[in-house]
PDB file of C-alpha atoms in Angstrom:
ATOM      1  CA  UNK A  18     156.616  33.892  85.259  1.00  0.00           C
ATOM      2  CA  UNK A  19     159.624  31.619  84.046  1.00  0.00           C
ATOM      3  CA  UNK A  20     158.894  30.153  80.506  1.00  0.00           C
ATOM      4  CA  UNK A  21     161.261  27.219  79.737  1.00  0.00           C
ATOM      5  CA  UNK A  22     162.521  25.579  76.201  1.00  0.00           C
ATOM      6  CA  UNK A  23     162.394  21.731  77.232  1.00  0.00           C
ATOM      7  CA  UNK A  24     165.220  20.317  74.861  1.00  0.00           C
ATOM      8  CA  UNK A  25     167.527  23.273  75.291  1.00  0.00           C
ATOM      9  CA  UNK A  26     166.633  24.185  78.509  1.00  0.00           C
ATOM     10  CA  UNK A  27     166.591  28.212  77.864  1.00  0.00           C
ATOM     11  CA  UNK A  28     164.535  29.902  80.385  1.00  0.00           C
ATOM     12  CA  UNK A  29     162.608  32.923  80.038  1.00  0.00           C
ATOM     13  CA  UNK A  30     161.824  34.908  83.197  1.00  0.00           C
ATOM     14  CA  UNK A  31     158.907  37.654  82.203  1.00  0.00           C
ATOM     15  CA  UNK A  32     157.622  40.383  84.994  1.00  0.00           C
ATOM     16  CA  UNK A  33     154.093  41.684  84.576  1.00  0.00           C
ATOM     17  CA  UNK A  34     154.936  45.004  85.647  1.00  0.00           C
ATOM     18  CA  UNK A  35     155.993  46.910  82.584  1.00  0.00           C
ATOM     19  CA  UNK A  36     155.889  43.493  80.553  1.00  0.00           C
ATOM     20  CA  UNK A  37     159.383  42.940  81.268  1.00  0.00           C
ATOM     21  CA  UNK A  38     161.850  40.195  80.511  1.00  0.00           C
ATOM     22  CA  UNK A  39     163.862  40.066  83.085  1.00  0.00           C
ATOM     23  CA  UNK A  40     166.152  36.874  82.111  1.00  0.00           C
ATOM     24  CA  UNK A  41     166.825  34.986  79.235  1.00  0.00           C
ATOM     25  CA  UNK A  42     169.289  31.782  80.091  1.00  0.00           C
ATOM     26  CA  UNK A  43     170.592  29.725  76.901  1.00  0.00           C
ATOM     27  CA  UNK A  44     172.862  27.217  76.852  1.00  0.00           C
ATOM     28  CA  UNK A  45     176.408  28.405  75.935  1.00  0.00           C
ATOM     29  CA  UNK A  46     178.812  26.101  74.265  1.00  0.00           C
ATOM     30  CA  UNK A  47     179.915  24.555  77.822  1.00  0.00           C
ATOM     31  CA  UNK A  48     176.697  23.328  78.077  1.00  0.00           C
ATOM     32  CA  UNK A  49     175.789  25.542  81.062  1.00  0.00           C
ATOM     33  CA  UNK A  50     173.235  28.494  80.685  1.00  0.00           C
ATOM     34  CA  UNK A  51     174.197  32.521  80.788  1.00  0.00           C
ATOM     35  CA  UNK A  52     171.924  34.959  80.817  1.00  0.00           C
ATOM     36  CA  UNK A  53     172.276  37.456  78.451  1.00  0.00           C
ATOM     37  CA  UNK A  54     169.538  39.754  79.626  1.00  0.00           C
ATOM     38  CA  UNK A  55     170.303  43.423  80.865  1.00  0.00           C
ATOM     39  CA  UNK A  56     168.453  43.807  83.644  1.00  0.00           C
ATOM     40  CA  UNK A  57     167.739  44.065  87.705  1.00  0.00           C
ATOM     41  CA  UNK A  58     167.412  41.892  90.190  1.00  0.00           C
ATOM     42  CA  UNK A  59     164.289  42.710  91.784  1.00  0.00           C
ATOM     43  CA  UNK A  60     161.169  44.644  91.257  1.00  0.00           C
ATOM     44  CA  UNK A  61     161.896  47.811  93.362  1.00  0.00           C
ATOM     45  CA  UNK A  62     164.863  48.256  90.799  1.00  0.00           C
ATOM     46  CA  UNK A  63     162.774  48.173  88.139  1.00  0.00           C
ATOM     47  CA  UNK A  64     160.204  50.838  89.459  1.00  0.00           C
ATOM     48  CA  UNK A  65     162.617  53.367  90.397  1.00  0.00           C
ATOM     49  CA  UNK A  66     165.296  53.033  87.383  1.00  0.00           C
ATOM     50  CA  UNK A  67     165.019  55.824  84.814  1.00  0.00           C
ATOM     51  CA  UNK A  68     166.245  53.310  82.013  1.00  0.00           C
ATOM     52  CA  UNK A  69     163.658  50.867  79.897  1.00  0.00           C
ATOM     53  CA  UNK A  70     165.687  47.511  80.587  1.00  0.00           C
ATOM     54  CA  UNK A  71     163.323  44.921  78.613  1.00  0.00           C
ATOM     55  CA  UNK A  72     159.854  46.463  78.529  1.00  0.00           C
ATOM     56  CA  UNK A  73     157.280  48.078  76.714  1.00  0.00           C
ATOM     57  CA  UNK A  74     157.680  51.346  76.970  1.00  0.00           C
ATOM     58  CA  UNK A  75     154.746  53.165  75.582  1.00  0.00           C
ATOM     59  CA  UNK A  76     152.551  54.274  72.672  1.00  0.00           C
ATOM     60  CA  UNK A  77     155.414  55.228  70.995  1.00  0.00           C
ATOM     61  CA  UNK A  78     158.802  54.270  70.997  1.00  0.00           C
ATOM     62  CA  UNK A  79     161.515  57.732  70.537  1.00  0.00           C
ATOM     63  CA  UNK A  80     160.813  60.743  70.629  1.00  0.00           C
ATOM     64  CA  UNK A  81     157.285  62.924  69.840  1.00  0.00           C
ATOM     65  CA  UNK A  82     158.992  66.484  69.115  1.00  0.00           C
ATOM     66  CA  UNK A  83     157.993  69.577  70.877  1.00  0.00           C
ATOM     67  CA  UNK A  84     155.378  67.070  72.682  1.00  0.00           C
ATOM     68  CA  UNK A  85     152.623  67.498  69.942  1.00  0.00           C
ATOM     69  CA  UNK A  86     151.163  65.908  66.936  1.00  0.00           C
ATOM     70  CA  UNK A  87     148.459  66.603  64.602  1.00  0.00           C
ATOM     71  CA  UNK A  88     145.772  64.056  63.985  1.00  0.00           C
ATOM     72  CA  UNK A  89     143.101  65.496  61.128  1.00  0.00           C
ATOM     73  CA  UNK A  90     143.150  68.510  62.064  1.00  0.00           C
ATOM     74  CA  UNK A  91     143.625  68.388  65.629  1.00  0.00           C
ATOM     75  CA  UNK A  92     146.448  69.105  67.835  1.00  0.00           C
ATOM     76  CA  UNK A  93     147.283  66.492  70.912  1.00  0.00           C
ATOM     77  CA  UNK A  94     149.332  67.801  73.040  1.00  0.00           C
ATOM     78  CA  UNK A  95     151.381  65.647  75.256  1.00  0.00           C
ATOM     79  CA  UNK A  96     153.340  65.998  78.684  1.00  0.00           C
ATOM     80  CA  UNK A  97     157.379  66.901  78.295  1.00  0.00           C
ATOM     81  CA  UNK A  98     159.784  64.748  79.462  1.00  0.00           C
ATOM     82  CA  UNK A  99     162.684  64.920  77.062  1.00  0.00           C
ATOM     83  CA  UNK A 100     163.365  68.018  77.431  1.00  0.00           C
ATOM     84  CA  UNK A 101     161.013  69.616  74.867  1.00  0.00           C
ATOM     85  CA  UNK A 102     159.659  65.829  73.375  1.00  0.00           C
ATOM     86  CA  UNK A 103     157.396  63.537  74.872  1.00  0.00           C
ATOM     87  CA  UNK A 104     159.399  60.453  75.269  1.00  0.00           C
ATOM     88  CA  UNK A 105     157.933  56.623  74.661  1.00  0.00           C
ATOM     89  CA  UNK A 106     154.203  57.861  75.222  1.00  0.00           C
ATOM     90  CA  UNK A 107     155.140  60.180  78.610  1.00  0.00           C
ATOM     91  CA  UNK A 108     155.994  60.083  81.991  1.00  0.00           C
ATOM     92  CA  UNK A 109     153.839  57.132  82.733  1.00  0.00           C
ATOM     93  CA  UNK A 110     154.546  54.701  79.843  1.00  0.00           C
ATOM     94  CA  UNK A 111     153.393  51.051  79.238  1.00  0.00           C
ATOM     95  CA  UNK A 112     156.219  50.337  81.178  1.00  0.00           C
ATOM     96  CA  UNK A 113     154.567  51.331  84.644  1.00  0.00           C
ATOM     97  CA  UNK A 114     151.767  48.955  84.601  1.00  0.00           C
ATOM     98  CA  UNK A 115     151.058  45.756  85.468  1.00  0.00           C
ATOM     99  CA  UNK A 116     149.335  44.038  82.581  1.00  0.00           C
ATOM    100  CA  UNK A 117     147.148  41.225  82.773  1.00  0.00           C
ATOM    101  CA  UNK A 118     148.284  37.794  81.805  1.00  0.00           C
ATOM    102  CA  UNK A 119     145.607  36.671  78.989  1.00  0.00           C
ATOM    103  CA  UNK A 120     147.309  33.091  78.824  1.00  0.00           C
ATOM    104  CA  UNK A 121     150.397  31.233  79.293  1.00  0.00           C
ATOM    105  CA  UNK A 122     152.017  27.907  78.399  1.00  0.00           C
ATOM    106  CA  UNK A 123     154.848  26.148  79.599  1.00  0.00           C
ATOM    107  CA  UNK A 124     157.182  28.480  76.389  1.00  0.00           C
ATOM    108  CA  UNK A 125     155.302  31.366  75.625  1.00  0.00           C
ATOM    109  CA  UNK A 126     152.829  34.040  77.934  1.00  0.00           C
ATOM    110  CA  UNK A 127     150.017  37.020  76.411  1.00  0.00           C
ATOM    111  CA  UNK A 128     150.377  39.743  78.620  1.00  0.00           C
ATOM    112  CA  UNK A 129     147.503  42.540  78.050  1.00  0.00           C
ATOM    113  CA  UNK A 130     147.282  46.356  78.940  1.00  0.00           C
ATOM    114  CA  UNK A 131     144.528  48.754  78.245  1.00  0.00           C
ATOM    115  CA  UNK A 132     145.586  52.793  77.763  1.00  0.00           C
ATOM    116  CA  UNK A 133     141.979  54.488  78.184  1.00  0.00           C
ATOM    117  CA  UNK A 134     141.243  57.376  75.905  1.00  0.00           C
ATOM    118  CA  UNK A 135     143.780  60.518  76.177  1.00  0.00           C
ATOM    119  CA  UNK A 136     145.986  58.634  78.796  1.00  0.00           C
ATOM    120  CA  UNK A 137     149.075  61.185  78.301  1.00  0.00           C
ATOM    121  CA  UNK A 138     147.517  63.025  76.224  1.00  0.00           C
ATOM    122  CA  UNK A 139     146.718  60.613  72.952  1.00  0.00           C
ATOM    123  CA  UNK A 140     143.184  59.649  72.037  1.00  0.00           C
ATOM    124  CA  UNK A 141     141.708  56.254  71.610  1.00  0.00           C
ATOM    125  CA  UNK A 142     141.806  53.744  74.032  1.00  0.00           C
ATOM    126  CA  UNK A 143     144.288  51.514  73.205  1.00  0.00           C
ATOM    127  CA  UNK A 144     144.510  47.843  73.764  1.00  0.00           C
ATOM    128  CA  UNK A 145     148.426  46.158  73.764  1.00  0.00           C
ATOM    129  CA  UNK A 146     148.970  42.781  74.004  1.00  0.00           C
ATOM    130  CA  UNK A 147     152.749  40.873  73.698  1.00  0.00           C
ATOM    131  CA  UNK A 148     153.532  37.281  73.542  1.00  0.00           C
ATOM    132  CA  UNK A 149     156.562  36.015  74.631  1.00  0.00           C
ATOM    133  CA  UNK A 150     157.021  32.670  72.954  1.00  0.00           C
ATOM    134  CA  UNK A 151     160.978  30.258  73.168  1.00  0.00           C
ATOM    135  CA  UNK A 152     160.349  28.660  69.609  1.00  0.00           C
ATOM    136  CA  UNK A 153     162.634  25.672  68.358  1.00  0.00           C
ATOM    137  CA  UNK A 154     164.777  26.295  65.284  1.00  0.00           C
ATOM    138  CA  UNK A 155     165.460  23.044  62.809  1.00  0.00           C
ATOM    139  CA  UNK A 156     168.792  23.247  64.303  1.00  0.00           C
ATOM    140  CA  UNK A 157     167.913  22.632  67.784  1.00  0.00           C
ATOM    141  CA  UNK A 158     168.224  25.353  68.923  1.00  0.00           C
ATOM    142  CA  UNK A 159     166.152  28.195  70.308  1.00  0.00           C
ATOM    143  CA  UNK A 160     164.727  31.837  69.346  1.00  0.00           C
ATOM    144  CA  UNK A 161     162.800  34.377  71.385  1.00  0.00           C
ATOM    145  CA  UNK A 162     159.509  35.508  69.413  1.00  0.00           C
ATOM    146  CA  UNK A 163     158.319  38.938  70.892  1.00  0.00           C
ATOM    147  CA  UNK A 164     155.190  39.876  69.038  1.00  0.00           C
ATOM    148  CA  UNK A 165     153.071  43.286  69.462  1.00  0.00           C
ATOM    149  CA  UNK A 166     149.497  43.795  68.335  1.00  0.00           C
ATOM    150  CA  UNK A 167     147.015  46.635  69.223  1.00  0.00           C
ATOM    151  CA  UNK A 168     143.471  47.852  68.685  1.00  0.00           C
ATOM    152  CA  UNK A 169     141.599  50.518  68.867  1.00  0.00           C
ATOM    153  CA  UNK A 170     138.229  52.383  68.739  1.00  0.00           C
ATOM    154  CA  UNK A 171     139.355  55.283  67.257  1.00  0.00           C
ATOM    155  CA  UNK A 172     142.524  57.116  65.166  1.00  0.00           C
ATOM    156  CA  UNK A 173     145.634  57.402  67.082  1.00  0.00           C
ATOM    157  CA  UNK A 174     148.787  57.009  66.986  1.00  0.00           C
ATOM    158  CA  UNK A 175     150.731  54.119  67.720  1.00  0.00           C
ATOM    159  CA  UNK A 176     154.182  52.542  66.682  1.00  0.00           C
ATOM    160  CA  UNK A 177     153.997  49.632  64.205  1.00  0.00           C
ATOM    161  CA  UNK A 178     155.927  46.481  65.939  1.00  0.00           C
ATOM    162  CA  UNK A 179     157.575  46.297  62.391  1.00  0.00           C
TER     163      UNK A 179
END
């Protein structure tokens, strides 16, 4: 999907899989656009990279030590793959999926994805949506809103977008 600023003409290039952004082209004070995104330049890259270039990476975001947590009274335990943690979520993160565009204007997509009940390991199926939005400033300019939100239909845990 490439989302587009009119006035400025910034472009926003956004991947379902993972809920990437892939590029992000603003105009530089020649006039011309750069991209000042970190990232691939095709899907395949994306898939087998170990890194988290631009997506959403998982429940969490860091580190869960010794790949466990206790939620009243019960333990969860979670798969290792930071060494002894359980890193952003687990081996199979947010960032392996291909979520479902809920809608999407000409400057801004809402991209969903649904994490059933214990997927690696954490209870409550959890339901993720992000919109990308390219917003106008008063000074012409343009800003890149990324906002999280999640539900779900029972306690877990989950890492605030704030």
């Amino acid at each position: 999907l490439t989302l587009t600023h009119e006035e400025t003409g910034s472009l926003l290039k956004v991947c379902t899989y993972g809920a990437t952004l892939v590029d992000l082209c603003i105009p530089n004070n020649r006039g011309t656009l750069d991209d000042v995104l970190l990232g691939f330049d095709n899907l395949k890259a994306y898939e087998e990279h170990g890194t988290y270039l631009g997506c959403a990476v998982g429940r969490v975001c860091s580190r869960i030590a010794n790949a466990e947590f206790v939620l009243d009274g019960v333990v969860h335990r979670l798969p290792k793959n930071n060494g002894e943690a359980c890193h952003h979520g687990g081996p199979v993160g947010f960032n392996s999926y291909t979520w479902d565009i809920v809608e999407s204007t000409l400057s801004s997509v809402k991209l969903r994805h649904v994490s059933p009940h214990k997927d690696q390991g954490f209870p409550g199926t959890l339901t993720v949506t992000v919109e990308y939005a390219l917003l106008p400033t008063d000074s012409g300019a343009v800003v890149l809103s990324i906002m999280f939100s999640a539900t779900t239909d029972r306690k877990t845990v989950v890492t605030s977008p704030t």
